[in-house]
mmCIF file of N, CA and C in Angstrom:
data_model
loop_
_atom_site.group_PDB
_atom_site.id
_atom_site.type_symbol
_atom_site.label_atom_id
_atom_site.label_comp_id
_atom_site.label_asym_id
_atom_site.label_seq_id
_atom_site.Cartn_x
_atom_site.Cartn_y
_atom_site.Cartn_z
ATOM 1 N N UNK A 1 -11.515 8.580 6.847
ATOM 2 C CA UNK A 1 -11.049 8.907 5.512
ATOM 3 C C UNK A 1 -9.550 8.638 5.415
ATOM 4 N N UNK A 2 -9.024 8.049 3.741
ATOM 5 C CA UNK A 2 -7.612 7.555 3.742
ATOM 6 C C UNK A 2 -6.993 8.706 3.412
ATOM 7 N N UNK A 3 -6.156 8.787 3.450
ATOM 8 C CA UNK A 3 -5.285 10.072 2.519
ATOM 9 C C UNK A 3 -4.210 9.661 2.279
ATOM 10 N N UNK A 4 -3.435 9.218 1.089
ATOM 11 C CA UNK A 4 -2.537 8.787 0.757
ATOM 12 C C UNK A 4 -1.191 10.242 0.324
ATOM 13 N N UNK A 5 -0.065 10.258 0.332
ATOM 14 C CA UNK A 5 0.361 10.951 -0.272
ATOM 15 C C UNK A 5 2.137 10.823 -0.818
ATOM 16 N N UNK A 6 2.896 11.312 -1.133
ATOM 17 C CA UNK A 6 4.400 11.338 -1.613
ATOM 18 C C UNK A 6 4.713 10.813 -3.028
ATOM 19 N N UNK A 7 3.459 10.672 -3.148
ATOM 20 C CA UNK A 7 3.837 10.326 -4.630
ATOM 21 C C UNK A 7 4.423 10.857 -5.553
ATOM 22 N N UNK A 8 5.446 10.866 -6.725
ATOM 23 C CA UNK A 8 5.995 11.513 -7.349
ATOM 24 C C UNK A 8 6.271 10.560 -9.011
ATOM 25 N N UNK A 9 8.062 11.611 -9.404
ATOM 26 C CA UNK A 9 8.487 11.096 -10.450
ATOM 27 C C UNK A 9 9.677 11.004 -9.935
ATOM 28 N N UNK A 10 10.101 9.834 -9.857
ATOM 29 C CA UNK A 10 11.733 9.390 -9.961
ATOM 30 C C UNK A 10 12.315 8.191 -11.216
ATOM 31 N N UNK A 11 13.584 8.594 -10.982
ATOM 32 C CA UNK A 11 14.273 7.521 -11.851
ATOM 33 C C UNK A 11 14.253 5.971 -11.541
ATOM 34 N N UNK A 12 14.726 5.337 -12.273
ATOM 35 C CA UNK A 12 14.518 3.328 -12.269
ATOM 36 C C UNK A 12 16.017 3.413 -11.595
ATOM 37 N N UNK A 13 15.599 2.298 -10.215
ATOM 38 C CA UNK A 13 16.487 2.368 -9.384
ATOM 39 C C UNK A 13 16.531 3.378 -8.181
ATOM 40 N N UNK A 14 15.811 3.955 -8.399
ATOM 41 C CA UNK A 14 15.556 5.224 -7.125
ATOM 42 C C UNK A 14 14.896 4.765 -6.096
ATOM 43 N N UNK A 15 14.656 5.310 -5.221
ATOM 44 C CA UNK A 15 13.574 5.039 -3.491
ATOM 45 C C UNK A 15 12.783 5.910 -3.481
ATOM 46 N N UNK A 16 11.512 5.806 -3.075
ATOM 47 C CA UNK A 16 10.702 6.473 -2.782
ATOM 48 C C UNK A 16 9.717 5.492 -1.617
ATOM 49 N N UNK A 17 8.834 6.829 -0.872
ATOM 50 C CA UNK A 17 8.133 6.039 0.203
ATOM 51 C C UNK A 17 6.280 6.872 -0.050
ATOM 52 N N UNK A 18 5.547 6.300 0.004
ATOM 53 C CA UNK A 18 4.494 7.177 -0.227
ATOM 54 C C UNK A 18 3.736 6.449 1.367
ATOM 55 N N UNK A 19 2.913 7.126 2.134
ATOM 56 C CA UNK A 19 2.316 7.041 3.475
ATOM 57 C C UNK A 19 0.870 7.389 3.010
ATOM 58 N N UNK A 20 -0.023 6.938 3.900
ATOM 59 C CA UNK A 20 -1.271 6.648 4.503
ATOM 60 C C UNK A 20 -1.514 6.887 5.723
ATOM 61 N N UNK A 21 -2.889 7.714 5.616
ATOM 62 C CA UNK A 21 -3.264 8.347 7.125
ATOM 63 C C UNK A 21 -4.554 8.322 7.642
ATOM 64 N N UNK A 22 -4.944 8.181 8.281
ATOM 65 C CA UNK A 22 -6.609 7.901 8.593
ATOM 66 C C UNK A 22 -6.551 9.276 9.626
ATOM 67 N N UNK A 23 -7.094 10.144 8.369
ATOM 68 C CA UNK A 23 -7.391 11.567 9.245
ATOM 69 C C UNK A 23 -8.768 11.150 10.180
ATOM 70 N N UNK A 24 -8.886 11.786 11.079
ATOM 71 C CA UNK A 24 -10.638 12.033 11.653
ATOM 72 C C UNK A 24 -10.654 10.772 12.153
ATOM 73 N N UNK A 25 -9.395 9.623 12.283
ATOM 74 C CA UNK A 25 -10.094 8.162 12.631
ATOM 75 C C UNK A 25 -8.616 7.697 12.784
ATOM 76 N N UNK A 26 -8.576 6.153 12.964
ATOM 77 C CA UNK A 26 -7.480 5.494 13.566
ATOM 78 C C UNK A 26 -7.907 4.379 13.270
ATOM 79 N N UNK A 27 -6.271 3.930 12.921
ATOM 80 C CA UNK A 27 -6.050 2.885 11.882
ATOM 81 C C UNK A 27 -6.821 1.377 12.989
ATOM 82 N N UNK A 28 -6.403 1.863 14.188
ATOM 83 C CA UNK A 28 -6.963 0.429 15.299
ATOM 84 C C UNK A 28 -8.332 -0.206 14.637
ATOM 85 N N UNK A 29 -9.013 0.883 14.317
ATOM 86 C CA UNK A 29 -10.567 -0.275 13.904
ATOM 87 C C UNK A 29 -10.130 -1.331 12.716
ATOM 88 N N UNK A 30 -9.542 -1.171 12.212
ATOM 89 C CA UNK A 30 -8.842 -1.939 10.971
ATOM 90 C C UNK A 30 -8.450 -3.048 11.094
ATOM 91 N N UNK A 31 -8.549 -4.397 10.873
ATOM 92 C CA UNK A 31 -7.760 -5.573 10.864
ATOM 93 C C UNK A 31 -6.440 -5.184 10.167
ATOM 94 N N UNK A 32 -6.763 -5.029 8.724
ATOM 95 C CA UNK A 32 -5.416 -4.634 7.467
ATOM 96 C C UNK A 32 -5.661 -3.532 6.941
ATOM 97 N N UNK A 33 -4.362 -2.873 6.536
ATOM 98 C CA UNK A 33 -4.020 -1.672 6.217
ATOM 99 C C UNK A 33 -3.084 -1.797 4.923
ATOM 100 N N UNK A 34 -3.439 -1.481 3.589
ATOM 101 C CA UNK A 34 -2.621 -2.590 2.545
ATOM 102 C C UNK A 34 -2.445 -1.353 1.490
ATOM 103 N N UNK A 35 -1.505 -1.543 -0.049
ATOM 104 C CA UNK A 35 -1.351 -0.920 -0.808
ATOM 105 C C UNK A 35 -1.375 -1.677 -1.782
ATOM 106 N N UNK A 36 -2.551 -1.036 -2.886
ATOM 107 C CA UNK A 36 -2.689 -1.292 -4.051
ATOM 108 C C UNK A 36 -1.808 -0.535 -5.015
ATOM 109 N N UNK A 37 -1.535 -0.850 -6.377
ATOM 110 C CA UNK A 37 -1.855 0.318 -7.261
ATOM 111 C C UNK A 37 -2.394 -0.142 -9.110
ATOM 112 N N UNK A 38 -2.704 0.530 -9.279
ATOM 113 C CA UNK A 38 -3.138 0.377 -10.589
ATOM 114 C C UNK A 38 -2.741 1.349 -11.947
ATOM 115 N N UNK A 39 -2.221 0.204 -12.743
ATOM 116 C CA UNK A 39 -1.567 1.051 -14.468
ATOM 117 C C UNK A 39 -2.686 1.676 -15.392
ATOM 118 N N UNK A 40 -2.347 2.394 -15.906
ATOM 119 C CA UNK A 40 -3.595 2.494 -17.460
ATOM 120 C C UNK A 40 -3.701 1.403 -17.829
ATOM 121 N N UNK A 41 -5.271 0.813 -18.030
ATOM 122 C CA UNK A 41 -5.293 -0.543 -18.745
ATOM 123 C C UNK A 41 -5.449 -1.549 -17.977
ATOM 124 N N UNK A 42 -5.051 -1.407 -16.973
ATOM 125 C CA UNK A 42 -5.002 -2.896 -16.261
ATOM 126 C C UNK A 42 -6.037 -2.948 -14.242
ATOM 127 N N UNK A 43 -5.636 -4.403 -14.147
ATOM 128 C CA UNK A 43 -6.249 -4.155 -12.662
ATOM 129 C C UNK A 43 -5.584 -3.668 -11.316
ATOM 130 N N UNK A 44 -6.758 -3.111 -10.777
ATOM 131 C CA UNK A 44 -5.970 -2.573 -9.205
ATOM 132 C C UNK A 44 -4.865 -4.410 -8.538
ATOM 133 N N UNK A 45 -4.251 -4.017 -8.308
ATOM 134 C CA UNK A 45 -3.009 -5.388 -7.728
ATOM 135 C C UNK A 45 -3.041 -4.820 -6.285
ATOM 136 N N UNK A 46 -2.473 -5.869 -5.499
ATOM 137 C CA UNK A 46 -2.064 -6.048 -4.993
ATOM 138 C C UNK A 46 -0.792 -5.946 -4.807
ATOM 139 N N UNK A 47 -0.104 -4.287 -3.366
ATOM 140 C CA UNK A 47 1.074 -4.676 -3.516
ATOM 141 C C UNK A 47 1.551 -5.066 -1.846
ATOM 142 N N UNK A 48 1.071 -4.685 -1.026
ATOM 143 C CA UNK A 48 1.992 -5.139 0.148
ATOM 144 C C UNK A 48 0.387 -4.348 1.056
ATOM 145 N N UNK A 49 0.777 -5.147 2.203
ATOM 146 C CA UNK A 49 -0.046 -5.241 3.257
ATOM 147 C C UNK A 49 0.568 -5.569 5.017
ATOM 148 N N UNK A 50 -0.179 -5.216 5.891
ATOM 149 C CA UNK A 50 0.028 -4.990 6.921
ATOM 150 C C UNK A 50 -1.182 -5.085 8.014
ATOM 151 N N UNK A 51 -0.740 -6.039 9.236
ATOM 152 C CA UNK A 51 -1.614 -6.491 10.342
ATOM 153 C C UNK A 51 -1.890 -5.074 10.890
ATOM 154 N N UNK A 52 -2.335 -4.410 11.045
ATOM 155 C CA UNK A 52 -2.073 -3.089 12.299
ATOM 156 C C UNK A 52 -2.176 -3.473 13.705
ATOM 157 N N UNK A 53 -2.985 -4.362 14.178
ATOM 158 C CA UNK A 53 -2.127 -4.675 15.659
ATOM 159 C C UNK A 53 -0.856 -5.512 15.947
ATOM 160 N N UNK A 54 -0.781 -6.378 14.792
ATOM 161 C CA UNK A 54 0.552 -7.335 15.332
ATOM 162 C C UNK A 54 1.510 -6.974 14.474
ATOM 163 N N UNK A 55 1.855 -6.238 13.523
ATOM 164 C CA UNK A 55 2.415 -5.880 12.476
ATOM 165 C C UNK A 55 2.935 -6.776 11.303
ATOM 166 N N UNK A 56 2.450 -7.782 11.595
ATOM 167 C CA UNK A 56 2.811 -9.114 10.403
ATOM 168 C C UNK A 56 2.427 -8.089 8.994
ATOM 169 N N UNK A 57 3.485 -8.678 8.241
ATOM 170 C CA UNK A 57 3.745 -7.350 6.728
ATOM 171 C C UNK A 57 3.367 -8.979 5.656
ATOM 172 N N UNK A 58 2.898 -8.540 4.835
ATOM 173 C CA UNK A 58 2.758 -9.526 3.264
ATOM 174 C C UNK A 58 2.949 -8.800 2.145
ATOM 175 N N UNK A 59 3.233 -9.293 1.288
ATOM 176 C CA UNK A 59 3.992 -8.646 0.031
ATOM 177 C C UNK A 59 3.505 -9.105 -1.355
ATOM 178 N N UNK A 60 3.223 -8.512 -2.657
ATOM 179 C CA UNK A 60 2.549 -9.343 -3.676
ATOM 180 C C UNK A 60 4.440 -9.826 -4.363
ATOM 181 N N UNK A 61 4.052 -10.650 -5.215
ATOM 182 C CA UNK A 61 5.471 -10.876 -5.589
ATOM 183 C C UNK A 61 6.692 -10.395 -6.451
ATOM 184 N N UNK A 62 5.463 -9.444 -7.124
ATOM 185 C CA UNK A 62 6.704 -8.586 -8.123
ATOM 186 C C UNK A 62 7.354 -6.916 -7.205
ATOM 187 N N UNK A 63 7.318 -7.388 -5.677
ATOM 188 C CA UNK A 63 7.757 -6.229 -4.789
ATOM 189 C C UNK A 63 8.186 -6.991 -3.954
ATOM 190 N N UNK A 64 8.618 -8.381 -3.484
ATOM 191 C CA UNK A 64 9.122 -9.278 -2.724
ATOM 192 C C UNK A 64 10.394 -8.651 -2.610
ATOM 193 N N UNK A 65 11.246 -8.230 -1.423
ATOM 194 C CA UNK A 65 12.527 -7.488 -1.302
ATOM 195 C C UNK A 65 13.015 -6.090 -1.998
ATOM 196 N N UNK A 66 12.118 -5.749 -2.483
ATOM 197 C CA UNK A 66 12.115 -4.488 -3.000
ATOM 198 C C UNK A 66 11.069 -3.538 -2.027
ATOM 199 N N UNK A 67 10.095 -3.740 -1.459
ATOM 200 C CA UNK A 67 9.686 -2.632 -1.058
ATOM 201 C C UNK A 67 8.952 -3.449 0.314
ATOM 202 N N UNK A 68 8.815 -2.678 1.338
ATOM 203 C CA UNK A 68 8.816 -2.292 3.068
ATOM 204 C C UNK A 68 7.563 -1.871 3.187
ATOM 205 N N UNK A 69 6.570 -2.439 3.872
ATOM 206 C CA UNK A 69 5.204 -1.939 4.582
ATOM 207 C C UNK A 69 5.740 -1.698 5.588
ATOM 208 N N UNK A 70 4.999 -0.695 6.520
ATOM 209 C CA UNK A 70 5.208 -0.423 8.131
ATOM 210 C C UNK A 70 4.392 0.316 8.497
ATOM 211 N N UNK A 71 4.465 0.529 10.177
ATOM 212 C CA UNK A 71 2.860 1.166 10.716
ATOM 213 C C UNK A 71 3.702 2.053 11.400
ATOM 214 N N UNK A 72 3.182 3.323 11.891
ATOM 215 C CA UNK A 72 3.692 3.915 12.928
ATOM 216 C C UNK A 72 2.154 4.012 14.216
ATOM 217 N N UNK A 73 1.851 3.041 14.651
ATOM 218 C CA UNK A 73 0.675 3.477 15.922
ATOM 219 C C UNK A 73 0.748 5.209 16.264
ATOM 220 N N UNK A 74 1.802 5.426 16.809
ATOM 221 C CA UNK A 74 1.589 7.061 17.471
ATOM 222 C C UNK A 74 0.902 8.194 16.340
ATOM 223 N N UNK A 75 1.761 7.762 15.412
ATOM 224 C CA UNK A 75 1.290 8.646 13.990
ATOM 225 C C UNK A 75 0.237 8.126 13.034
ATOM 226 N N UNK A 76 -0.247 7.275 13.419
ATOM 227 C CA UNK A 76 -1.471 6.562 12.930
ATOM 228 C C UNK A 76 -1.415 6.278 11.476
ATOM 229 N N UNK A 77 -0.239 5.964 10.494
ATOM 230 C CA UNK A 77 0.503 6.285 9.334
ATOM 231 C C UNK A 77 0.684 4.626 9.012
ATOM 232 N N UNK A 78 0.813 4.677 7.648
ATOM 233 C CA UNK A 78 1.033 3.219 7.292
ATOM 234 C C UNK A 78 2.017 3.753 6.178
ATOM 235 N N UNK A 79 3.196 3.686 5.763
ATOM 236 C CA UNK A 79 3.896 3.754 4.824
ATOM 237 C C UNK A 79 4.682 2.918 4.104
ATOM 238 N N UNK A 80 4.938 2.938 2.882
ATOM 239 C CA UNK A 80 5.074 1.315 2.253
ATOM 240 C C UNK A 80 6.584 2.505 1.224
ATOM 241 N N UNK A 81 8.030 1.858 1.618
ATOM 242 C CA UNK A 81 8.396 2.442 1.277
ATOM 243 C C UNK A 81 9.272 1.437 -0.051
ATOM 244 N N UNK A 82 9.632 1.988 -1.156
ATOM 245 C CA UNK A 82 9.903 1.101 -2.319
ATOM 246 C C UNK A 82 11.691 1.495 -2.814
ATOM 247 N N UNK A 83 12.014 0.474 -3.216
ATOM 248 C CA UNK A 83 13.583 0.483 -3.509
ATOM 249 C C UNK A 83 13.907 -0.338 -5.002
ATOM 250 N N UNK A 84 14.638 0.141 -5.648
ATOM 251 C CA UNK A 84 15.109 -0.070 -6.540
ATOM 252 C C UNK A 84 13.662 -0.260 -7.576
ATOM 253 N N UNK A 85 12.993 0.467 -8.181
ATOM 254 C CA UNK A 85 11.925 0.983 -8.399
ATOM 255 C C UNK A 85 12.138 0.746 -9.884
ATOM 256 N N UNK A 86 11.252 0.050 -10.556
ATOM 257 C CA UNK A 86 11.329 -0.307 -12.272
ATOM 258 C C UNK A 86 10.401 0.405 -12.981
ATOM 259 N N UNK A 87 10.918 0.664 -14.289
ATOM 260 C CA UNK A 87 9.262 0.892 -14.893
ATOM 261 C C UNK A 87 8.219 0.867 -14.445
ATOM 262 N N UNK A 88 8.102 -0.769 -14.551
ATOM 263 C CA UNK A 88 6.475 -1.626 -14.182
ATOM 264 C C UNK A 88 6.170 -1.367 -12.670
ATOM 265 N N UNK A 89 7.083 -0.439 -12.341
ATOM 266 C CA UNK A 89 6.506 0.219 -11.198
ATOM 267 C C UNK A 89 5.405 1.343 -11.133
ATOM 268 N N UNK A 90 5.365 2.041 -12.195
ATOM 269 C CA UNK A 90 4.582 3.139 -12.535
ATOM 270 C C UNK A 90 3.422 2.591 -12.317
ATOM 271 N N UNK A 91 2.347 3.460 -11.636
ATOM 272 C CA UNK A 91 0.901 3.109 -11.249
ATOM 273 C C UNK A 91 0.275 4.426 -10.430
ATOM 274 N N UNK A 92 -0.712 4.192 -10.442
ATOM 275 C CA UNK A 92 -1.103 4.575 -9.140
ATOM 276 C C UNK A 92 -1.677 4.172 -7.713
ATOM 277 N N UNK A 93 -0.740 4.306 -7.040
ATOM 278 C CA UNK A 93 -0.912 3.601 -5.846
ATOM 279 C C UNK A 93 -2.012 4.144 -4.386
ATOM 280 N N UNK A 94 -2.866 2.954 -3.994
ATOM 281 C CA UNK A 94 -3.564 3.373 -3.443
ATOM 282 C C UNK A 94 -3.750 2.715 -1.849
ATOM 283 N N UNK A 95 -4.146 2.898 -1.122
ATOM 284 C CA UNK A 95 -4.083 2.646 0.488
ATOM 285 C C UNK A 95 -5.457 2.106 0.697
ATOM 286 N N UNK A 96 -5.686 0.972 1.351
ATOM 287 C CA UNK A 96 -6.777 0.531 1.749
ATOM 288 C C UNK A 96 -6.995 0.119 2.890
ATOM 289 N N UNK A 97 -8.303 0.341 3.821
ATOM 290 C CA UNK A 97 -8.592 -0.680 4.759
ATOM 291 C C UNK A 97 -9.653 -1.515 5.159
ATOM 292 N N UNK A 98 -9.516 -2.470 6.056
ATOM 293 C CA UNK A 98 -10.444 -3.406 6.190
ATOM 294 C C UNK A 98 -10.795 -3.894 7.442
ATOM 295 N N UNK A 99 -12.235 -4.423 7.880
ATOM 296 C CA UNK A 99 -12.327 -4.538 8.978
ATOM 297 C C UNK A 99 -11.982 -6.495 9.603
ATOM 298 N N UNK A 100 -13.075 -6.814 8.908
ATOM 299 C CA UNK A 100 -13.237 -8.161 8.913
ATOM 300 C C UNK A 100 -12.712 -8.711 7.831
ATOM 301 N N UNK A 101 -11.815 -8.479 7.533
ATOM 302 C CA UNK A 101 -10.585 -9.432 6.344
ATOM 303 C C UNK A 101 -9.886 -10.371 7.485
ATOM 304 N N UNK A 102 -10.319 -11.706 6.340
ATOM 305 C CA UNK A 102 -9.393 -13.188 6.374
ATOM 306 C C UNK A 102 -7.994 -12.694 5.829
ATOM 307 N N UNK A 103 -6.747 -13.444 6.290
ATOM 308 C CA UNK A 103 -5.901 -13.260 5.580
ATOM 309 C C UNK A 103 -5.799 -13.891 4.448
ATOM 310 N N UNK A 104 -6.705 -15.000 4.097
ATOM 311 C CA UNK A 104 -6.544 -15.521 2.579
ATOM 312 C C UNK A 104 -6.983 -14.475 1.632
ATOM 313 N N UNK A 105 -7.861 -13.705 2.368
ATOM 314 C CA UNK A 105 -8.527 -12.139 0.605
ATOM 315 C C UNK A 105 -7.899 -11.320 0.789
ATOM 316 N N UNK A 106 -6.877 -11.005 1.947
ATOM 317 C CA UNK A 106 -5.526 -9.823 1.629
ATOM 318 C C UNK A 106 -5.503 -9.148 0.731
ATOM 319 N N UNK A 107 -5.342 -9.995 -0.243
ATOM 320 C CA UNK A 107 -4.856 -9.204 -1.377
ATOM 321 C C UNK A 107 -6.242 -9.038 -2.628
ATOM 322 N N UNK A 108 -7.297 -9.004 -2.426
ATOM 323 C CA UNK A 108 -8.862 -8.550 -3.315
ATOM 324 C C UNK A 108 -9.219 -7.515 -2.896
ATOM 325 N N UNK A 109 -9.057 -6.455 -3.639
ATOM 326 C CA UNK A 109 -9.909 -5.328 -3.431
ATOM 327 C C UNK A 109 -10.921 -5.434 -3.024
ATOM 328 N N UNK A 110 -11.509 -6.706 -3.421
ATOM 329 C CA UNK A 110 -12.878 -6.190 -3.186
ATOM 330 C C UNK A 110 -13.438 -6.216 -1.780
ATOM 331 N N UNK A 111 -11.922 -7.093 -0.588
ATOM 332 C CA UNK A 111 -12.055 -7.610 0.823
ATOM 333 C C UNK A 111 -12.394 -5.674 1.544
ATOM 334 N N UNK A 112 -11.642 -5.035 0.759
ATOM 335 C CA UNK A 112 -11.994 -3.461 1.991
ATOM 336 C C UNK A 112 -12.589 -2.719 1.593
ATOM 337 N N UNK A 113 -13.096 -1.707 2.286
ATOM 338 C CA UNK A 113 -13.812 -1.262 2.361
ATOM 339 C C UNK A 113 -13.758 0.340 2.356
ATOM 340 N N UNK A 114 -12.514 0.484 3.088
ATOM 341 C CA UNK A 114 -12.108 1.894 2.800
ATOM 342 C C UNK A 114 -10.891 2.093 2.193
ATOM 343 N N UNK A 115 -10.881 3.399 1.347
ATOM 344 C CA UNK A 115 -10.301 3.557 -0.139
ATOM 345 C C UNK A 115 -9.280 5.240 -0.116
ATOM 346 N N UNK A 116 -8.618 5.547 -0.585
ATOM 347 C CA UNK A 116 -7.967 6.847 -0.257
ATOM 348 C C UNK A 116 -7.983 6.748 -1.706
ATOM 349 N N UNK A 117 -7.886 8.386 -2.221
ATOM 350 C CA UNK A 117 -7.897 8.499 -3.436
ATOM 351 C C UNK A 117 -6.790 8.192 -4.547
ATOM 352 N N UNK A 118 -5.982 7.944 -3.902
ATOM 353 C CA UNK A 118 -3.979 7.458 -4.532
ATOM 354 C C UNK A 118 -3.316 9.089 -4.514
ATOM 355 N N UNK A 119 -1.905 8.467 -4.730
ATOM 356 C CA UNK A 119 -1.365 8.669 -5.200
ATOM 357 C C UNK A 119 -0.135 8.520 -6.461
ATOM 358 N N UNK A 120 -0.013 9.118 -7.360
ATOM 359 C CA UNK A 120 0.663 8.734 -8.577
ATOM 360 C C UNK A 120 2.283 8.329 -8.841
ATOM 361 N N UNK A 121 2.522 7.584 -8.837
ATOM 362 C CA UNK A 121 4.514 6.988 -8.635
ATOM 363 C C UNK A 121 4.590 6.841 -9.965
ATOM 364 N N UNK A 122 5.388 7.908 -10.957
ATOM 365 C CA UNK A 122 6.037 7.704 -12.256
ATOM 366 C C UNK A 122 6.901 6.927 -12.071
ATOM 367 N N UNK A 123 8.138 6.162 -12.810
ATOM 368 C CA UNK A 123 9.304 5.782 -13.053
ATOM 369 C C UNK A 123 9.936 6.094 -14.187
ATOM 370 N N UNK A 124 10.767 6.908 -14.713
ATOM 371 C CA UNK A 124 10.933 6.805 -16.079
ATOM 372 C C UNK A 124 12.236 6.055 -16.296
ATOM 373 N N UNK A 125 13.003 5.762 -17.260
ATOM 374 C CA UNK A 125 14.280 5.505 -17.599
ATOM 375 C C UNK A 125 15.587 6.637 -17.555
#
């Protein structure tokens, strides 16, 4: 099971980091360990992703240098931490994993398989 959490409300331009945890289990069975999130209205995206054994990180492009995937092995934690944070940041963001993912479907929901319930990242002005 995923458990996502830190989600909050901050200001545009602020940092925030929200983490992922595979209670009862470990992230090792996993090829990728990735973060979605999704607006009112629209589709789950793609935002950044992560190898869990070799740590190779990928990024969707409207978070390219703005926001940090990373693993901690000991803490079995995947946290994707975000910087300088816009509006169109607002979503809810969600943690996924996968076993047998290609790196070309990275970024399709529909490649994993396991799902954490999100957590919610406001932005206001």
């Amino acid at each position: 099971q995923l458990q996502a959490s830190g989600g909050g409300l901050v200001q545009a331009g602020d940092s925030l980091s929200v983490s992922c945890v595979a209670s009862g289990g470990t992230f090792s069975n996993f090829r990728y360990v990735s973060w979605f999130r999704q607006a009112p209205g629209k589709e789950r995206d793609f935002v950044a992703g992560i190898n869990w054994s070799g740590g190779h990180t990928y990024y969707g492009d409207s978070v390219k240098g703005r926001f940090t995937i990373s693993r901690d092995k000991a803490k079995n934690t995947v946290t994707l931490r975000m910087n300088t944070l816009k509006l169109e940041d607002t979503a809810v963001y969600y943690c996924a994993a996968g076993t047998g993912i290609i790196l070309s479907s990275i970024s399709r929901p529909s490649a994993y398989g396991y799902w954490g319930l999100g957590t919610q990242v406001t932005v206001s002005s």
